[in-house]
Short mmCIF file of C-alpha atoms and ligand atoms in Angstrom, two decimals:
data_model
loop_
_atom_site.label_atom_id
_atom_site.label_comp_id
_atom_site.label_asym_id
_atom_site.label_seq_id
_atom_site.Cartn_x
_atom_site.Cartn_y
_atom_site.Cartn_z
CA UNK B 36 30.13 4.76 -23.98
CA UNK B 37 30.72 1.35 -22.42
CA UNK B 38 34.40 2.09 -21.79
CA UNK B 39 33.56 5.11 -19.69
CA UNK B 40 30.89 3.21 -17.76
CA UNK B 41 33.33 0.43 -16.95
CA UNK B 42 35.97 2.93 -15.82
CA UNK B 43 33.45 4.64 -13.58
CA UNK B 44 32.38 1.27 -12.19
CA UNK B 45 35.96 0.29 -11.30
CA UNK B 46 36.58 3.65 -9.68
CA UNK B 47 33.48 3.37 -7.48
CA UNK B 48 34.23 -0.24 -6.55
CA UNK B 49 37.67 0.85 -5.37
CA UNK B 50 36.23 3.76 -3.42
CA UNK B 51 33.69 1.81 -1.37
CA UNK B 52 34.38 -0.68 1.42
CA UNK B 53 33.28 -4.33 1.15
CA UNK B 54 30.31 -3.97 3.49
CA UNK B 55 28.70 -1.28 1.30
CA UNK B 56 26.39 -2.42 -1.51
CA UNK B 57 26.20 -0.50 -4.77
CA UNK B 58 22.79 0.08 -6.31
CA UNK B 59 23.43 1.09 -9.93
CA UNK B 60 20.69 3.61 -10.69
CA UNK B 61 19.83 2.98 -14.33
CA UNK B 62 16.72 5.17 -14.73
CA UNK B 63 16.43 6.72 -18.20
CA UNK B 64 19.48 4.69 -19.33
CA UNK B 65 19.25 2.18 -22.19
CA UNK B 66 19.27 -1.60 -21.91
CA UNK B 67 22.76 -1.74 -23.47
CA UNK B 68 24.28 0.34 -20.70
CA UNK B 69 22.80 -1.95 -18.05
CA UNK B 70 24.04 -5.01 -19.95
CA UNK B 71 27.58 -3.62 -19.91
CA UNK B 72 27.56 -3.37 -16.12
CA UNK B 73 25.87 -6.72 -15.76
CA UNK B 74 28.62 -8.33 -17.83
CA UNK B 75 31.14 -6.69 -15.51
CA UNK B 76 29.49 -8.35 -12.51
CA UNK B 77 27.05 -5.75 -11.17
CA UNK B 78 23.76 -7.32 -10.08
CA UNK B 79 21.74 -4.68 -8.20
CA UNK B 80 20.04 -2.06 -10.37
CA UNK B 81 17.70 0.70 -9.20
CA UNK B 82 14.84 2.32 -11.08
CA UNK B 83 12.43 5.00 -9.93
CA UNK B 84 9.50 4.38 -12.25
CA UNK B 85 7.34 1.25 -12.26
CA UNK B 86 6.71 1.05 -16.00
CA UNK B 87 10.38 1.45 -16.87
CA UNK B 88 11.30 -1.14 -14.26
CA UNK B 89 8.82 -3.66 -15.66
CA UNK B 90 10.01 -3.13 -19.25
CA UNK B 91 13.68 -3.48 -18.36
CA UNK B 92 13.03 -6.55 -16.22
CA UNK B 93 11.49 -8.29 -19.22
CA UNK B 94 14.46 -7.56 -21.49
CA UNK B 95 17.40 -8.17 -19.17
CA UNK B 96 18.93 -11.23 -17.44
CA UNK B 97 16.92 -12.96 -14.74
CA UNK B 98 19.67 -12.76 -12.14
CA UNK B 99 19.43 -8.98 -11.84
CA UNK B 100 18.14 -7.80 -8.47
CA UNK B 101 15.78 -4.94 -9.26
CA UNK B 102 15.34 -2.24 -6.63
CA UNK B 103 12.52 0.28 -6.79
CA UNK B 104 13.93 3.49 -5.35
CA UNK B 105 11.38 6.15 -6.34
CA UNK B 106 7.98 7.08 -4.97
CA UNK B 107 5.53 4.20 -5.41
CA UNK B 108 1.79 4.50 -5.91
CA UNK B 109 -0.33 1.79 -4.35
CA UNK B 110 -2.15 0.90 -7.57
CA UNK B 111 1.17 0.04 -9.22
CA UNK B 112 2.55 -2.36 -6.63
CA UNK B 113 0.91 -5.32 -8.39
CA UNK B 114 3.08 -4.86 -11.49
CA UNK B 115 6.38 -5.27 -9.65
CA UNK B 116 5.33 -7.61 -6.83
CA UNK B 117 6.14 -10.82 -8.78
CA UNK B 118 9.82 -10.00 -9.23
CA UNK B 119 11.08 -6.89 -7.42
CA UNK B 120 13.96 -7.65 -5.06
CA UNK B 121 13.67 -4.64 -2.78
CA UNK B 122 11.50 -1.54 -2.42
CA UNK B 123 13.41 1.39 -0.89
CA UNK B 124 10.52 3.81 -0.83
CA UNK B 125 7.92 2.62 1.68
CA UNK B 126 6.53 5.91 2.93
CA UNK B 127 3.05 5.15 4.28
CA UNK B 128 1.10 2.54 6.20
CA UNK B 129 -1.30 2.03 3.30
CA UNK B 130 1.57 1.36 0.92
CA UNK B 131 3.03 -1.12 3.38
CA UNK B 132 -0.34 -2.93 3.56
CA UNK B 133 -0.57 -3.09 -0.22
CA UNK B 134 2.97 -4.45 -0.64
CA UNK B 135 2.26 -7.05 2.03
CA UNK B 136 -0.93 -8.16 0.34
CA UNK B 137 0.60 -8.29 -3.17
CA UNK B 138 3.60 -10.23 -1.87
CA UNK B 139 1.23 -12.73 -0.28
CA UNK B 140 -0.67 -13.11 -3.55
CA UNK B 141 2.61 -13.95 -5.25
CA UNK B 142 3.61 -16.40 -2.54
CA UNK B 143 6.76 -14.53 -1.72
CA UNK B 144 8.28 -12.13 0.74
CA UNK B 145 9.26 -8.70 -0.48
CA UNK B 146 12.22 -6.89 1.06
CA UNK B 147 11.53 -3.29 1.99
CA UNK B 148 13.24 -0.23 3.40
CA UNK B 149 11.30 2.38 5.32
CA UNK B 150 11.86 5.79 3.77
CA UNK B 151 12.40 8.70 6.16
CA UNK B 152 12.02 12.36 5.52
CA UNK B 153 15.37 13.86 6.49
CA UNK B 154 15.67 16.76 4.04
CA UNK B 155 14.36 20.30 4.17
CA UNK B 156 12.58 20.19 0.81
CA UNK B 157 8.84 19.65 1.03
CA UNK B 158 8.94 17.73 -2.26
CA UNK B 159 10.59 14.70 -0.71
CA UNK B 160 8.67 11.77 0.77
CA UNK B 161 9.00 9.70 3.90
CA UNK B 162 7.95 8.93 7.46
CA UNK B 163 9.13 10.78 10.52
CA UNK B 164 10.01 9.02 13.77
CA UNK B 165 6.67 9.73 15.47
CA UNK B 166 4.66 8.29 12.60
CA UNK B 167 6.58 5.05 12.46
CA UNK B 168 6.63 4.72 16.23
CA UNK B 169 2.87 5.16 16.35
CA UNK B 170 2.37 2.63 13.54
CA UNK B 171 4.57 -0.09 15.04
CA UNK B 172 3.35 0.40 18.60
CA UNK B 173 -0.14 -0.43 17.35
CA UNK B 174 0.78 -2.96 14.67
CA UNK B 175 3.95 -4.84 15.45
CA UNK B 176 6.14 -5.33 12.34
CA UNK B 177 5.65 -9.10 12.63
CA UNK B 178 2.03 -8.61 11.58
CA UNK B 179 3.23 -7.93 8.03
CA UNK B 180 3.93 -11.56 7.28
CA UNK B 181 4.94 -11.20 3.64
CA UNK B 182 7.31 -8.32 4.23
CA UNK B 183 10.95 -8.56 5.13
CA UNK B 184 12.00 -5.34 6.83
CA UNK B 185 15.61 -4.69 5.80
CA UNK B 186 16.27 -1.19 7.08
CA UNK B 187 15.84 2.46 6.18
CA UNK B 188 16.33 4.81 3.24
CA UNK B 189 16.65 8.57 3.02
CA UNK B 190 17.44 11.36 0.60
CA UNK B 191 19.46 14.31 1.83
CA UNK B 192 18.67 17.86 0.79
CA UNK B 193 19.83 18.99 -2.62
CA UNK B 194 22.31 21.42 -1.14
CA UNK B 195 25.94 22.51 -1.29
CA UNK B 196 25.93 22.89 2.46
CA UNK B 197 28.05 19.89 3.46
CA UNK B 198 27.26 20.33 7.13
CA UNK B 199 23.56 20.18 6.53
CA UNK B 200 23.81 17.07 4.35
CA UNK B 201 26.05 15.38 6.93
CA UNK B 202 23.56 16.14 9.71
CA UNK B 203 20.74 14.65 7.65
CA UNK B 204 22.74 11.44 7.19
CA UNK B 205 23.43 11.38 10.92
CA UNK B 206 19.73 11.77 11.57
CA UNK B 207 18.90 8.74 9.39
CA UNK B 208 21.55 6.65 11.16
CA UNK B 209 20.00 7.61 14.50
CA UNK B 210 16.55 6.64 13.31
CA UNK B 211 17.91 3.30 12.10
CA UNK B 212 19.58 2.60 15.45
CA UNK B 213 16.45 3.56 17.37
CA UNK B 214 14.18 1.43 15.18
CA UNK B 215 16.51 -1.54 15.40
CA UNK B 216 16.64 -1.29 19.16
CA UNK B 217 12.90 -0.74 19.63
CA UNK B 218 11.28 -3.02 17.04
CA UNK B 219 13.88 -5.13 15.25
CA UNK B 220 16.33 -6.24 17.92
CA UNK B 221 15.74 -9.91 17.12
CA UNK B 222 15.63 -9.43 13.34
CA UNK B 223 18.50 -10.82 11.28
CA UNK B 224 17.51 -8.82 8.19
CA UNK B 225 17.12 -5.27 9.53
CA UNK B 226 20.65 -4.21 8.54
CA UNK B 227 20.60 -1.66 5.74
CA UNK B 228 20.91 2.11 5.64
CA UNK B 229 20.33 3.23 2.05
CA UNK B 230 21.81 6.71 1.76
CA UNK B 231 24.23 8.49 -0.53
CA UNK B 232 24.08 9.26 -4.26
CA UNK B 233 26.65 10.34 -6.86
CA UNK B 234 27.49 13.62 -5.18
CA UNK B 235 27.64 12.52 -1.58
CA UNK B 236 28.15 8.77 -1.25
CA UNK B 237 31.60 9.11 0.33
CA UNK B 238 30.16 11.21 3.13
CA UNK B 239 27.17 8.89 3.47
CA UNK B 240 29.50 5.93 3.95
CA UNK B 241 31.40 7.85 6.63
CA UNK B 242 28.06 8.32 8.39
CA UNK B 243 27.07 4.67 8.30
CA UNK B 244 25.54 3.97 4.90
CA UNK B 245 25.46 0.30 3.87
CA UNK B 246 23.86 0.86 0.48
CA UNK B 247 24.58 3.68 -1.95
CA UNK B 248 22.41 4.59 -4.93
CA UNK B 249 24.61 5.86 -7.73
CA UNK B 250 23.37 6.95 -11.16
CA UNK B 251 25.18 9.77 -12.94
CA UNK B 252 28.66 8.95 -11.61
CA UNK B 253 28.30 5.54 -13.24
CA UNK B 254 26.29 6.09 -16.40
CA UNK B 255 26.97 9.78 -17.04
CA UNK B 256 24.58 12.65 -16.48
CA UNK B 257 20.93 12.35 -17.40
C1 PLP R 576 18.10 9.25 -9.38
C2 PLP R 576 18.20 8.76 -7.99
C3 PLP R 576 19.44 8.44 -7.41
C4 PLP R 576 20.77 8.57 -8.14
O1 PLP R 576 21.10 9.91 -8.34
P1 PLP R 576 22.53 10.31 -8.95
O2 PLP R 576 22.76 11.67 -8.41
O3 PLP R 576 22.39 10.26 -10.42
O4 PLP R 576 23.54 9.33 -8.44
C5 PLP R 576 19.45 7.96 -6.12
N1 PLP R 576 18.30 7.81 -5.40
C6 PLP R 576 17.10 8.11 -5.92
C7 PLP R 576 15.89 7.91 -5.08
C8 PLP R 576 17.01 8.59 -7.22
O5 PLP R 576 15.79 8.89 -7.73
#
């Protein structure tokens, strides 16, 4: 198992440019598989469920940067607030408030990405431009003192239509540019566009991704 994982890891490292960060999506995968990649130098791991994230954090090395990439319920923020490195899935004002308040309680800043709805499937989460514009025009991002806004995240449609997926990536890049210009022009941390998964990370990078979230191409299918 570990040989294949390491081969996959090398292949992906070769395929992505230096400015693109790899989030190794380890959901449902055992501790041993994560340890293999950690030993090979990978430090950012992504999980989509809070309980699994908390359990793995307790068992694995302290220098891992844990990213929460899946939908987050407000009542669970407190469990990850002490240690989570970045939350990719901020999709409502109330969630943002809760993360800010839990970060403050833990005397730290939490890095977040604003998730945008770019797909056609109703099952996916995220803001649209009007919502975020309305929120920040009333409450400037600086109000959230324990939050470090690092950029945006999006999930493209689950589709074989390459054109459609490409257009969704383009849309997220546009939103990022617009947000940066309007609300984060003086920010030194608003830099990341988290888009692209196993099936489409090459295209996502072409369209401006700075952070890809790769699970099955690394660890094998779930
Ligand atoms: C599972 C997951 C991924 C990784 O998907 P793969 O196709 O296995 O690479 C990326 N992003 C999110 C939000 C996920 O839940």
